[in-house]
Amino acid sequence: MNWKIMGIIMFVAWTCYLRIALADKGFIIHPDGSVSINGVEFGSVQNYVTSDYFKKNNMRCGTRPEGRVTPADNPSAVPGDCSLYLTRIAAEYAPERVALVIPVYFHVIYKNDGTGNIPDQRIHDQMQVLNEDFRAMANTMGSQGEDTMIQFELVQITRTQNDTWFNDQDMTNCKSTLGVDQTRNLNIYTNSAGGYLGYAYLPQEDAGSVEDGIVMLHDTIGGRDNGFSIYNQGRTLVHEAGHYLGLLHTFDSYNCENAYSSGDLIVDTPSESVEHYACSQTNTCNTPDPIYNYMNYTPDSCMHEFTPEQANRMVCSLINYRPLAYSTIPVSKLTPGMFNLLLEN
């Protein structure tokens, strides 16, 4: 077998094992606010997310592709414009006169002692951030990026007290109980996220399944300057929504290849060979690393952009893998607050 392919397979296998191993050990938020994971103790969640342990174990995001299957590896694999091994940039995935609107259900899961029972206002503020960044709204922190023409409508907030589900355990049962038609809606679940800031399921692998959706650490939910450590601008959900719409990490595969069939499958995101946890500029592949991209691991204050080709791939993923999960409306630009509303059923 080609050594390069072998390396990718080994990396994917290790990251999957890592997530399973950490989940088995358990991430526990104690009543006094301290946390423990894998036998390691931290005084608070904020101490944990800025720790070397957090970085070393790649806990910024739990989204992992199950594998990079190519037509050569599996002749039955169906090629597509935005598969897990290829991106084809096309004008049909660059809408100009319509916005693609995704309905959202927010499921708040909290402990018996009230931990995780975040207020409605934080969810409304988070929805505002999501739309500001995806639509690159003028006069907001998201204005420097690409307008993806994708936006989100909050349909309903549900609240469930369940300590097991809050600890990110028995989540298949949780999602089958709480989830609302995953083929037509984005379901977001807030709990401890198993020690990650969040994780999502890629449409190329899990679109419409019970598992489909996004799981978020409850502390990350909120608007600008929400007080949660260096992840305080609401951009963890922006990052995970990028995964939900088919984007990979900018450092995917950890090499310096920059093509539509390798790395993050996007050319206009400069290649990089490591993930970044700081705002300092580095050149790991002889060009400036994309530290400002939402799909990196930098602090929220650094992030401010999707690229045009990332927007193209997200629209492609929505149209081809989630055809029932959006509606279209004629619109040019969002105005602040336009979609930060709780819709009545």
PDB file of C-alpha atoms in Angstrom, residues 68-219:
ATOM      1  CA  ARG A  68     -10.910   9.378   2.969  1.00  0.00           C
ATOM      2  CA  VAL A  69     -12.323   6.815   0.531  1.00  0.00           C
ATOM      3  CA  THR A  70     -11.295   7.495  -3.068  1.00  0.00           C
ATOM      4  CA  PRO A  71     -12.545   5.843  -6.280  1.00  0.00           C
ATOM      5  CA  ALA A  72      -9.192   4.030  -6.508  1.00  0.00           C
ATOM      6  CA  ASP A  73      -9.640   2.560  -3.017  1.00  0.00           C
ATOM      7  CA  ASN A  74     -13.299   1.726  -3.542  1.00  0.00           C
ATOM      8  CA  PRO A  75     -14.581   1.490  -7.144  1.00  0.00           C
ATOM      9  CA  SER A  76     -18.183   1.676  -5.903  1.00  0.00           C
ATOM     10  CA  ALA A  77     -17.625   5.107  -4.364  1.00  0.00           C
ATOM     11  CA  VAL A  78     -19.771   7.691  -6.102  1.00  0.00           C
ATOM     12  CA  PRO A  79     -17.858  10.827  -7.118  1.00  0.00           C
ATOM     13  CA  GLY A  80     -19.379  14.195  -6.318  1.00  0.00           C
ATOM     14  CA  ASP A  81     -18.663  17.897  -6.475  1.00  0.00           C
ATOM     15  CA  CYS A  82     -18.051  18.076  -2.715  1.00  0.00           C
ATOM     16  CA  SER A  83     -17.226  14.576  -1.517  1.00  0.00           C
ATOM     17  CA  LEU A  84     -14.707  13.628   1.170  1.00  0.00           C
ATOM     18  CA  TYR A  85     -12.000  13.302  -1.458  1.00  0.00           C
ATOM     19  CA  LEU A  86     -12.777  16.084  -3.938  1.00  0.00           C
ATOM     20  CA  THR A  87     -14.133  19.599  -4.353  1.00  0.00           C
ATOM     21  CA  ARG A  88     -15.302  20.977  -7.693  1.00  0.00           C
ATOM     22  CA  ILE A  89     -15.842  24.723  -7.614  1.00  0.00           C
ATOM     23  CA  ALA A  90     -18.856  25.608  -9.761  1.00  0.00           C
ATOM     24  CA  ALA A  91     -20.954  28.684 -10.477  1.00  0.00           C
ATOM     25  CA  GLU A  92     -24.123  26.776  -9.581  1.00  0.00           C
ATOM     26  CA  TYR A  93     -22.914  26.757  -5.972  1.00  0.00           C
ATOM     27  CA  ALA A  94     -22.484  30.528  -5.794  1.00  0.00           C
ATOM     28  CA  PRO A  95     -26.006  31.960  -5.382  1.00  0.00           C
ATOM     29  CA  GLU A  96     -26.268  35.714  -5.736  1.00  0.00           C
ATOM     30  CA  ARG A  97     -29.949  36.573  -5.466  1.00  0.00           C
ATOM     31  CA  VAL A  98     -31.235  34.053  -2.946  1.00  0.00           C
ATOM     32  CA  ALA A  99     -30.236  33.070   0.554  1.00  0.00           C
ATOM     33  CA  LEU A 100     -30.350  29.460   1.703  1.00  0.00           C
ATOM     34  CA  VAL A 101     -32.116  29.316   5.075  1.00  0.00           C
ATOM     35  CA  ILE A 102     -31.567  26.414   7.498  1.00  0.00           C
ATOM     36  CA  PRO A 103     -34.115  25.839  10.318  1.00  0.00           C
ATOM     37  CA  VAL A 104     -32.507  25.252  13.724  1.00  0.00           C
ATOM     38  CA  TYR A 105     -33.694  23.424  16.840  1.00  0.00           C
ATOM     39  CA  PHE A 106     -31.675  24.120  20.001  1.00  0.00           C
ATOM     40  CA  HIS A 107     -31.822  21.358  22.615  1.00  0.00           C
ATOM     41  CA  VAL A 108     -30.527  22.488  26.020  1.00  0.00           C
ATOM     42  CA  ILE A 109     -29.509  19.520  28.184  1.00  0.00           C
ATOM     43  CA  TYR A 110     -28.664  20.250  31.806  1.00  0.00           C
ATOM     44  CA  LYS A 111     -27.828  18.492  35.079  1.00  0.00           C
ATOM     45  CA  ASN A 112     -30.016  18.031  38.126  1.00  0.00           C
ATOM     46  CA  ASP A 113     -28.088  20.841  39.862  1.00  0.00           C
ATOM     47  CA  GLY A 114     -28.864  23.215  36.974  1.00  0.00           C
ATOM     48  CA  THR A 115     -25.425  23.113  35.325  1.00  0.00           C
ATOM     49  CA  GLY A 116     -25.821  23.755  31.607  1.00  0.00           C
ATOM     50  CA  ASN A 117     -29.286  25.315  31.737  1.00  0.00           C
ATOM     51  CA  ILE A 118     -28.299  28.302  29.633  1.00  0.00           C
ATOM     52  CA  PRO A 119     -30.845  31.138  29.228  1.00  0.00           C
ATOM     53  CA  ASP A 120     -32.726  31.847  26.006  1.00  0.00           C
ATOM     54  CA  GLN A 121     -30.901  35.151  25.545  1.00  0.00           C
ATOM     55  CA  ARG A 122     -27.541  33.430  25.116  1.00  0.00           C
ATOM     56  CA  ILE A 123     -29.045  31.268  22.384  1.00  0.00           C
ATOM     57  CA  HIS A 124     -30.530  34.300  20.619  1.00  0.00           C
ATOM     58  CA  ASP A 125     -27.152  36.057  20.858  1.00  0.00           C
ATOM     59  CA  GLN A 126     -25.459  32.957  19.431  1.00  0.00           C
ATOM     60  CA  MET A 127     -27.862  32.845  16.489  1.00  0.00           C
ATOM     61  CA  GLN A 128     -27.046  36.476  15.773  1.00  0.00           C
ATOM     62  CA  VAL A 129     -23.320  35.637  15.657  1.00  0.00           C
ATOM     63  CA  LEU A 130     -23.961  32.660  13.391  1.00  0.00           C
ATOM     64  CA  ASN A 131     -25.742  34.849  10.860  1.00  0.00           C
ATOM     65  CA  GLU A 132     -23.296  37.747  11.145  1.00  0.00           C
ATOM     66  CA  ASP A 133     -20.369  35.458  10.347  1.00  0.00           C
ATOM     67  CA  PHE A 134     -21.991  33.295   7.666  1.00  0.00           C
ATOM     68  CA  ARG A 135     -23.467  36.334   5.898  1.00  0.00           C
ATOM     69  CA  ALA A 136     -20.449  38.598   6.517  1.00  0.00           C
ATOM     70  CA  MET A 137     -22.799  41.308   7.728  1.00  0.00           C
ATOM     71  CA  ALA A 138     -21.556  44.871   7.376  1.00  0.00           C
ATOM     72  CA  ASN A 139     -20.537  46.692  10.554  1.00  0.00           C
ATOM     73  CA  THR A 140     -20.153  43.450  12.528  1.00  0.00           C
ATOM     74  CA  MET A 141     -17.152  41.336  13.502  1.00  0.00           C
ATOM     75  CA  GLY A 142     -18.038  38.968  10.644  1.00  0.00           C
ATOM     76  CA  SER A 143     -17.856  41.595   7.907  1.00  0.00           C
ATOM     77  CA  GLN A 144     -14.322  40.737   6.725  1.00  0.00           C
ATOM     78  CA  GLY A 145     -15.225  37.263   5.466  1.00  0.00           C
ATOM     79  CA  GLU A 146     -17.091  35.882   2.475  1.00  0.00           C
ATOM     80  CA  ASP A 147     -20.875  36.129   2.366  1.00  0.00           C
ATOM     81  CA  THR A 148     -21.804  32.444   2.045  1.00  0.00           C
ATOM     82  CA  MET A 149     -25.492  33.235   1.358  1.00  0.00           C
ATOM     83  CA  ILE A 150     -26.336  30.685   4.053  1.00  0.00           C
ATOM     84  CA  GLN A 151     -28.278  31.770   7.111  1.00  0.00           C
ATOM     85  CA  PHE A 152     -30.039  30.164  10.054  1.00  0.00           C
ATOM     86  CA  GLU A 153     -33.510  30.514  11.603  1.00  0.00           C
ATOM     87  CA  LEU A 154     -34.200  29.498  15.179  1.00  0.00           C
ATOM     88  CA  VAL A 155     -37.413  27.469  15.275  1.00  0.00           C
ATOM     89  CA  GLN A 156     -37.555  26.205  18.855  1.00  0.00           C
ATOM     90  CA  ILE A 157     -35.618  25.824  22.105  1.00  0.00           C
ATOM     91  CA  THR A 158     -36.205  22.668  24.158  1.00  0.00           C
ATOM     92  CA  ARG A 159     -34.971  21.971  27.690  1.00  0.00           C
ATOM     93  CA  THR A 160     -34.252  18.553  29.168  1.00  0.00           C
ATOM     94  CA  GLN A 161     -32.812  17.619  32.564  1.00  0.00           C
ATOM     95  CA  ASN A 162     -30.792  14.426  32.155  1.00  0.00           C
ATOM     96  CA  ASP A 163     -27.417  13.948  33.846  1.00  0.00           C
ATOM     97  CA  THR A 164     -26.428  11.060  31.561  1.00  0.00           C
ATOM     98  CA  TRP A 165     -27.063  13.028  28.389  1.00  0.00           C
ATOM     99  CA  PHE A 166     -25.425  16.110  29.873  1.00  0.00           C
ATOM    100  CA  ASN A 167     -22.252  14.034  30.308  1.00  0.00           C
ATOM    101  CA  ASP A 168     -22.423  13.225  26.568  1.00  0.00           C
ATOM    102  CA  GLN A 169     -23.348   9.595  27.178  1.00  0.00           C
ATOM    103  CA  ASP A 170     -26.113   7.552  25.504  1.00  0.00           C
ATOM    104  CA  MET A 171     -26.310  10.282  22.867  1.00  0.00           C
ATOM    105  CA  THR A 172     -27.952   8.090  20.228  1.00  0.00           C
ATOM    106  CA  ASN A 173     -30.925   7.665  22.554  1.00  0.00           C
ATOM    107  CA  CYS A 174     -30.789  11.377  23.389  1.00  0.00           C
ATOM    108  CA  LYS A 175     -30.911  12.382  19.739  1.00  0.00           C
ATOM    109  CA  SER A 176     -33.618   9.887  18.816  1.00  0.00           C
ATOM    110  CA  THR A 177     -35.711  11.334  21.664  1.00  0.00           C
ATOM    111  CA  LEU A 178     -35.070  15.053  21.164  1.00  0.00           C
ATOM    112  CA  GLY A 179     -34.027  15.424  17.523  1.00  0.00           C
ATOM    113  CA  VAL A 180     -36.534  16.863  15.060  1.00  0.00           C
ATOM    114  CA  ASP A 181     -36.434  15.353  11.531  1.00  0.00           C
ATOM    115  CA  GLN A 182     -32.694  15.498  10.870  1.00  0.00           C
ATOM    116  CA  THR A 183     -33.307  15.446   7.109  1.00  0.00           C
ATOM    117  CA  ARG A 184     -35.038  18.835   7.329  1.00  0.00           C
ATOM    118  CA  ASN A 185     -33.484  20.598  10.318  1.00  0.00           C
ATOM    119  CA  LEU A 186     -30.214  21.366  12.037  1.00  0.00           C
ATOM    120  CA  ASN A 187     -30.437  20.013  15.577  1.00  0.00           C
ATOM    121  CA  ILE A 188     -27.981  21.544  18.063  1.00  0.00           C
ATOM    122  CA  TYR A 189     -27.511  19.876  21.442  1.00  0.00           C
ATOM    123  CA  THR A 190     -25.762  21.653  24.324  1.00  0.00           C
ATOM    124  CA  ASN A 191     -24.156  19.624  27.116  1.00  0.00           C
ATOM    125  CA  SER A 192     -20.584  18.881  28.266  1.00  0.00           C
ATOM    126  CA  ALA A 193     -19.676  17.767  24.705  1.00  0.00           C
ATOM    127  CA  GLY A 194     -17.467  15.062  26.180  1.00  0.00           C
ATOM    128  CA  GLY A 195     -14.706  17.561  26.901  1.00  0.00           C
ATOM    129  CA  TYR A 196     -14.610  19.049  23.405  1.00  0.00           C
ATOM    130  CA  LEU A 197     -15.756  22.574  22.655  1.00  0.00           C
ATOM    131  CA  GLY A 198     -18.039  20.947  20.125  1.00  0.00           C
ATOM    132  CA  TYR A 199     -18.373  18.346  17.412  1.00  0.00           C
ATOM    133  CA  ALA A 200     -20.495  17.834  14.322  1.00  0.00           C
ATOM    134  CA  TYR A 201     -21.300  15.197  11.733  1.00  0.00           C
ATOM    135  CA  LEU A 202     -20.268  15.712   8.121  1.00  0.00           C
ATOM    136  CA  PRO A 203     -23.057  15.532   5.518  1.00  0.00           C
ATOM    137  CA  GLN A 204     -20.972  13.237   3.310  1.00  0.00           C
ATOM    138  CA  GLU A 205     -21.148  10.610   6.075  1.00  0.00           C
ATOM    139  CA  ASP A 206     -24.189  11.160   8.290  1.00  0.00           C
ATOM    140  CA  ALA A 207     -26.724  13.448   6.587  1.00  0.00           C
ATOM    141  CA  GLY A 208     -30.209  12.714   7.883  1.00  0.00           C
ATOM    142  CA  SER A 209     -29.129  10.040  10.365  1.00  0.00           C
ATOM    143  CA  VAL A 210     -30.159  10.046  14.023  1.00  0.00           C
ATOM    144  CA  GLU A 211     -26.608  11.105  14.951  1.00  0.00           C
ATOM    145  CA  ASP A 212     -26.664  14.055  12.530  1.00  0.00           C
ATOM    146  CA  GLY A 213     -26.368  17.552  13.973  1.00  0.00           C
ATOM    147  CA  ILE A 214     -24.023  19.477  16.265  1.00  0.00           C
ATOM    148  CA  VAL A 215     -23.131  18.935  19.927  1.00  0.00           C
ATOM    149  CA  MET A 216     -21.776  21.965  21.800  1.00  0.00           C
ATOM    150  CA  LEU A 217     -20.167  22.568  25.176  1.00  0.00           C
ATOM    151  CA  HIS A 218     -22.810  24.761  26.822  1.00  0.00           C
ATOM    152  CA  ASP A 219     -20.235  27.342  27.992  1.00  0.00           C
TER     153      ASP A 219
END
